[in-house]
Amino acid sequence: MEIYLKPLFIQGDFHTSILSRGIGAVTSSAYAYGALSHFAGAPAPAPHSSISLSFTPLRKASLSLSLSLSLSLSLSLERAMEEDDNPPIAIPMDEVSLEVPTEPDAGAPVGVTVITGYLGAGKSTLVNYILNAQHGKRIAVILNEFGEEIGVERAMINEGQGGALVEEWVELANGCVCCTVKHSLVQALEQLVQRKERLDHILLETTGLADPAPLVSILWLDDQLESAIKLDSIVTVVDAKNLELQISKHADSGSFPETFIQIAFAIMLQLCLSPRTATKLGEFGFSSRTSPLVIKTILNEYCDLVLTRYTDIVILNKIDLISEEKEATQVENLKRKIHGINSLAVVICTTRCQVDLNKILNRESYSGESNNRWEELMEESKLLPSSSRHDSGVSTLSIHRPYPVDLDKVNGWLEDLLWEKRYSMDIYRCKGVLNVHNSNRIHTIQAVREVYEVVPGREWHEAEERINKLVFIGRDLDLKSLEDSFRGCLTIT
Ligand SMILES: Nc1nc2c(ncn2[C@@H]2O[C@H](COP(=O)(O)OP(=O)(O)OP(=O)(O)O)[C@@H](O)[C@H]2O)c(=O)[nH]1
């Protein structure tokens, strides 16, 4: 039995849980299926291969079709495996991990991979993919979630799948990500590295709208952790369908795009990790140990520098949402855009974040020599005027309703909300759980702009309160309109 440690951090609380499952066991997870089929020499199917439509009114009919296909695929994946009635979709060989990464030295620091990315780009999908891949490693995950997501994210964990079991929860102090949370994160990391079972790797997933810098700066600022863990690499997941929109939205506004920040983030880390480079920073008026705000400040002051030069790994995800005939040119165009932001970014194209793990784990991106490049860069650089980098118009709202909902009505409501924009809200992201009429299963809602899916998950636990809880992140959100319109989906009012 292999043990996976899964500490969860939700709005300043760190929770540690143990996820255990038999390694190599065939689970109902689509990812495990993909990996096993591939090992068996067969082409792997794309998990949940649905909702892959760009939004045009013409496509609504086919989107509904695709939705029901998605539901049945999710519901009966195992059956589909047996009956083989859905033709598998091939995944390019170089995007699936065949090699088992080499065992790290027992005394070596545990590598930390920071996973960043815009809302809904696929960070959790990547984390799930890594956890379910057949690498035989013990991997811990730390999640940093956005305020209102409390409870939703937890409920969306499929505890039952693959024999996974969430066992142990250790609650630590509340606090804001930049300040008090530092202590909790350090404690959580310390707990992890001190466990009896040796960890092979830690994944730190940052929330879509949070500034990842403070979290990561902890990794290099905290002396206690220095020898036990090391920053391995920064991986930014980018949504191929929405990247252009995200970049262009900010082009005229003068605000600093979140996407830019995240793609450029690796550079900042590199900058701060080298003591010699930090001295250089001092020459520009910064101190090498000025709390996490150092990185923030640099991000503002050196944005141009950041955007045009170095980075780590960018996963250009959701390639399936680009139409086949346009794929080659559009992907080239997107790569050019990313390289326009950061010319050294390694760009890996994926669907459902299915990536060769050797390309993203144990990269040792922050060890040694590469910092020299930074110093040269710093020499060349000039201070640039700061620009506001916070997307201040963005807010989060959540609605909670206890009564069961009618699934068809929910679909209609989502279409009104996301497609017709009937309530004049610009919704970037929605996720949540639904208590569906006549169903024993928790249904999860996921929406990234116009693309949404409603998927049945595990069964409700007996002691669990059956509640609809939805979280919205976007601009011009109006709680009353959301609540009033959602009420129309309830079977009892
Ligand atoms: N079509 C398609 N959907 C994807 C792909 N990758 C992820 N998704 C879907 O996109 C939605 C968001 O994925 P997540 O992994 O939750 O995204 P995230 O970045 O963790 O989201 P936040 O934590 O809210 O920022 C989910 O419905 C996923 O199933 C992909 O390659 N193609």
Short mmCIF file of C-alpha atoms in Angstrom, two decimals, residues 107-356:
data_model
loop_
_atom_site.label_atom_id
_atom_site.label_comp_id
_atom_site.label_asym_id
_atom_site.label_seq_id
_atom_site.Cartn_x
_atom_site.Cartn_y
_atom_site.Cartn_z
CA GLY A 107 18.71 12.52 2.56
CA ALA A 108 18.14 14.95 -0.29
CA PRO A 109 15.74 17.86 0.18
CA VAL A 110 12.22 17.22 -1.06
CA GLY A 111 11.45 19.08 -4.28
CA VAL A 112 8.54 21.52 -4.36
CA THR A 113 6.77 22.24 -7.62
CA VAL A 114 4.62 25.35 -7.55
CA ILE A 115 1.60 25.16 -9.83
CA THR A 116 0.15 28.50 -10.88
CA GLY A 117 -2.31 29.49 -13.55
CA TYR A 118 -5.33 31.62 -14.28
CA LEU A 119 -8.76 30.66 -12.97
CA GLY A 120 -9.96 27.39 -14.41
CA ALA A 121 -6.88 26.81 -16.55
CA GLY A 122 -6.47 23.26 -15.23
CA LYS A 123 -4.27 23.40 -12.10
CA SER A 124 -6.34 20.87 -10.17
CA THR A 125 -6.55 18.73 -13.27
CA LEU A 126 -2.76 18.70 -13.39
CA VAL A 127 -2.52 17.85 -9.69
CA ASN A 128 -4.97 14.98 -10.13
CA TYR A 129 -3.10 13.78 -13.17
CA ILE A 130 0.19 13.74 -11.27
CA LEU A 131 -1.36 11.97 -8.27
CA ASN A 132 -2.92 9.31 -10.44
CA ALA A 133 0.02 8.71 -12.74
CA GLN A 134 1.88 5.44 -12.28
CA HIS A 135 5.11 6.87 -10.95
CA GLY A 136 5.21 5.07 -7.59
CA LYS A 137 6.14 8.26 -5.76
CA ARG A 138 4.74 9.64 -2.53
CA ILE A 139 3.51 13.09 -3.38
CA ALA A 140 2.00 15.66 -1.03
CA VAL A 141 -0.28 18.41 -2.24
CA ILE A 142 -0.89 21.80 -0.65
CA LEU A 143 -3.85 23.73 -1.99
CA ASN A 144 -4.35 27.43 -1.51
CA GLU A 145 -7.96 28.26 -2.20
CA PHE A 146 -9.81 31.51 -2.71
CA GLY A 147 -12.09 32.75 0.13
CA GLU A 148 -15.57 31.54 -0.70
CA GLU A 149 -14.40 28.21 -1.99
CA ILE A 150 -14.38 26.80 1.53
CA GLY A 151 -16.35 23.60 1.61
CA VAL A 152 -16.77 23.37 -2.14
CA GLU A 153 -13.27 22.21 -2.91
CA ARG A 154 -13.42 19.72 -0.06
CA ALA A 155 -16.72 18.34 -1.28
CA MET A 156 -15.32 17.99 -4.76
CA ILE A 157 -12.57 15.64 -3.64
CA ASN A 158 -13.56 12.22 -4.79
CA GLU A 159 -12.57 10.47 -1.60
CA GLY A 160 -14.00 7.17 -2.73
CA GLN A 161 -12.25 6.96 -6.06
CA GLY A 162 -9.30 4.64 -6.37
CA GLY A 163 -9.74 3.58 -2.77
CA ALA A 164 -8.64 7.05 -1.70
CA LEU A 165 -9.34 7.88 1.91
CA VAL A 166 -9.18 11.26 3.55
CA GLU A 167 -8.27 10.42 7.12
CA GLU A 168 -6.59 13.08 9.09
CA TRP A 169 -7.24 16.79 9.30
CA VAL A 170 -5.00 19.11 11.23
CA GLU A 171 -6.31 22.62 11.47
CA LEU A 172 -3.88 25.48 11.72
CA ALA A 173 -4.25 29.21 12.11
CA ASN A 174 -6.39 31.39 9.86
CA GLY A 175 -4.95 34.33 8.08
CA CYS A 176 -4.25 36.26 4.96
CA VAL A 177 -2.10 34.63 2.37
CA CYS A 178 0.62 37.22 2.53
CA CYS A 179 1.03 37.42 6.31
CA THR A 180 -0.26 35.04 8.95
CA VAL A 181 -0.55 32.19 6.55
CA LYS A 182 3.18 32.15 6.27
CA HIS A 183 3.34 30.53 9.67
CA SER A 184 0.74 27.92 8.75
CA LEU A 185 2.41 27.09 5.51
CA VAL A 186 5.76 26.68 7.19
CA GLN A 187 4.17 24.47 9.83
CA ALA A 188 2.38 22.39 7.23
CA LEU A 189 5.57 21.97 5.25
CA GLU A 190 7.50 21.09 8.38
CA GLN A 191 4.92 18.49 9.32
CA LEU A 192 5.20 17.03 5.88
CA VAL A 193 8.93 16.76 5.72
CA GLN A 194 9.13 15.38 9.26
CA ARG A 195 6.80 12.48 8.60
CA LYS A 196 8.12 8.98 9.00
CA GLU A 197 7.22 7.99 5.49
CA ARG A 198 9.60 9.72 3.20
CA LEU A 199 8.03 12.12 0.74
CA ASP A 200 9.33 12.25 -2.77
CA HIS A 201 7.78 15.49 -3.90
CA ILE A 202 5.46 18.32 -2.85
CA LEU A 203 3.03 20.12 -5.15
CA LEU A 204 1.94 23.58 -4.08
CA GLU A 205 -1.15 24.64 -6.02
CA THR A 206 -1.97 28.32 -5.82
CA THR A 207 -5.45 29.68 -6.37
CA GLY A 208 -6.23 31.29 -9.69
CA LEU A 209 -6.52 34.86 -8.53
CA ALA A 210 -4.05 34.85 -5.68
CA ASP A 211 -0.63 36.29 -6.04
CA PRO A 212 1.53 33.19 -5.89
CA ALA A 213 4.63 35.09 -4.92
CA PRO A 214 4.07 35.34 -1.16
CA LEU A 215 3.45 31.64 -0.89
CA VAL A 216 6.51 30.73 -2.77
CA SER A 217 8.73 33.32 -1.20
CA ILE A 218 8.19 31.40 2.03
CA LEU A 219 10.05 28.54 0.50
CA TRP A 220 13.21 30.51 0.22
CA LEU A 221 12.77 32.93 3.10
CA ASP A 222 12.27 30.40 5.85
CA ASP A 223 15.52 29.14 7.31
CA GLN A 224 13.96 26.14 9.09
CA LEU A 225 12.82 24.70 5.81
CA GLU A 226 15.89 25.50 3.82
CA SER A 227 17.63 22.19 4.02
CA ALA A 228 14.57 19.92 4.11
CA ILE A 229 12.90 21.15 0.94
CA LYS A 230 13.95 22.88 -2.21
CA LEU A 231 12.06 24.69 -4.88
CA ASP A 232 12.08 22.49 -7.94
CA SER A 233 10.20 24.45 -10.58
CA ILE A 234 7.28 26.72 -11.28
CA VAL A 235 4.70 25.36 -13.64
CA THR A 236 2.09 27.71 -15.07
CA VAL A 237 -1.04 26.21 -16.57
CA VAL A 238 -2.56 28.34 -19.31
CA ASP A 239 -5.98 27.90 -20.91
CA ALA A 240 -5.44 27.73 -24.67
CA LYS A 241 -9.01 28.81 -25.32
CA ASN A 242 -8.96 31.88 -23.09
CA LEU A 243 -5.34 33.01 -23.14
CA GLU A 244 -5.80 35.44 -25.97
CA LEU A 245 -8.81 36.97 -24.29
CA GLN A 246 -6.98 37.26 -20.98
CA ILE A 247 -4.05 38.98 -22.58
CA SER A 248 -6.04 41.31 -24.81
CA LYS A 249 -8.44 42.27 -22.03
CA HIS A 250 -5.59 43.90 -20.22
CA ALA A 251 -3.83 45.33 -23.24
CA ASP A 252 -5.53 48.73 -23.10
CA SER A 253 -6.45 48.86 -19.46
CA GLY A 254 -3.02 49.61 -18.07
CA SER A 255 -3.49 46.96 -15.41
CA PHE A 256 -0.99 44.18 -15.04
CA PRO A 257 -2.45 40.95 -16.38
CA GLU A 258 -2.66 38.02 -14.01
CA THR A 259 -1.65 35.74 -16.84
CA PHE A 260 1.51 37.74 -17.40
CA ILE A 261 2.33 37.58 -13.73
CA GLN A 262 1.98 33.87 -13.60
CA ILE A 263 3.93 33.14 -16.73
CA ALA A 264 6.65 35.46 -15.54
CA PHE A 265 6.57 34.19 -12.00
CA ALA A 266 9.42 31.75 -12.30
CA ILE A 267 11.75 34.57 -13.10
CA MET A 268 10.96 36.34 -9.91
CA LEU A 269 11.77 33.29 -7.91
CA GLN A 270 15.03 32.87 -9.64
CA LEU A 271 15.82 36.46 -8.97
CA CYS A 272 15.21 36.12 -5.30
CA LEU A 273 16.83 32.77 -4.75
CA SER A 274 20.32 33.87 -5.53
CA PRO A 275 22.00 35.79 -2.71
CA ARG A 276 24.24 37.48 -5.22
CA THR A 277 21.32 38.60 -7.27
CA ALA A 278 19.66 39.80 -4.11
CA THR A 279 22.63 42.04 -3.52
CA LYS A 280 22.09 43.41 -6.97
CA LEU A 281 18.52 44.05 -5.99
CA GLY A 282 19.81 46.04 -3.07
CA GLU A 283 21.44 48.32 -5.57
CA PHE A 284 18.01 49.07 -6.90
CA GLY A 285 16.78 49.93 -3.44
CA PHE A 286 15.43 46.54 -2.35
CA SER A 287 16.57 44.36 0.48
CA SER A 288 17.16 40.68 -0.10
CA ARG A 289 15.02 39.73 2.90
CA THR A 290 12.22 42.22 2.65
CA SER A 291 9.34 39.85 3.41
CA PRO A 292 7.29 38.47 0.53
CA LEU A 293 6.63 41.98 -0.70
CA VAL A 294 9.99 41.91 -2.40
CA ILE A 295 8.73 39.84 -5.25
CA LYS A 296 5.56 41.85 -5.54
CA THR A 297 7.50 45.04 -5.82
CA ILE A 298 9.82 43.61 -8.37
CA LEU A 299 6.91 42.35 -10.37
CA ASN A 300 5.62 45.87 -10.62
CA GLU A 301 8.89 47.58 -11.26
CA TYR A 302 10.39 45.10 -13.62
CA CYS A 303 7.34 43.92 -15.46
CA ASP A 304 8.72 44.62 -18.87
CA LEU A 305 11.93 42.90 -17.99
CA VAL A 306 10.04 39.96 -16.68
CA LEU A 307 7.67 39.66 -19.55
CA THR A 308 10.26 39.65 -22.23
CA ARG A 309 12.83 37.27 -20.82
CA TYR A 310 13.07 34.21 -18.64
CA THR A 311 10.56 31.69 -17.41
CA ASP A 312 10.16 28.07 -16.43
CA ILE A 313 7.45 25.77 -17.80
CA VAL A 314 4.14 26.80 -19.33
CA ILE A 315 1.54 24.12 -19.90
CA LEU A 316 -0.65 25.28 -22.75
CA ASN A 317 -3.71 23.26 -21.79
CA LYS A 318 -7.16 22.65 -23.33
CA ILE A 319 -5.79 22.14 -26.80
CA ASP A 320 -8.93 20.09 -27.46
CA LEU A 321 -10.99 23.27 -27.28
CA ILE A 322 -9.27 24.63 -30.37
CA SER A 323 -10.94 23.47 -33.55
CA GLU A 324 -8.91 20.88 -35.43
CA GLU A 325 -8.55 22.81 -38.64
CA LYS A 326 -7.25 25.87 -36.81
CA GLU A 327 -5.14 23.99 -34.28
CA ALA A 328 -1.71 24.24 -35.87
CA THR A 329 -1.86 27.97 -36.61
CA GLN A 330 -3.59 28.88 -33.39
CA VAL A 331 -1.16 26.90 -31.26
CA GLU A 332 1.75 28.56 -33.05
CA ASN A 333 0.15 31.92 -32.46
CA LEU A 334 -0.36 31.21 -28.76
CA LYS A 335 3.19 29.98 -28.37
CA ARG A 336 4.38 33.18 -30.00
CA LYS A 337 2.30 35.16 -27.53
CA ILE A 338 3.74 33.26 -24.58
CA HIS A 339 7.24 33.70 -25.90
CA GLY A 340 6.42 37.35 -26.42
CA ILE A 341 5.77 37.48 -22.70
CA ASN A 342 8.73 35.38 -21.86
CA SER A 343 11.08 34.18 -24.52
CA LEU A 344 12.61 31.33 -22.51
CA ALA A 345 9.37 29.68 -21.49
CA VAL A 346 9.28 25.98 -22.22
CA VAL A 347 5.80 25.53 -23.65
CA ILE A 348 4.16 22.11 -23.49
CA CYS A 349 0.80 21.62 -25.23
CA THR A 350 -1.68 19.36 -23.45
CA THR A 351 -5.24 18.23 -23.19
CA ARG A 352 -6.39 17.57 -19.62
CA CYS A 353 -2.81 18.35 -18.52
CA GLN A 354 -1.57 14.98 -19.70
CA VAL A 355 2.09 15.71 -19.70
CA ASP A 356 5.23 13.62 -19.48
#
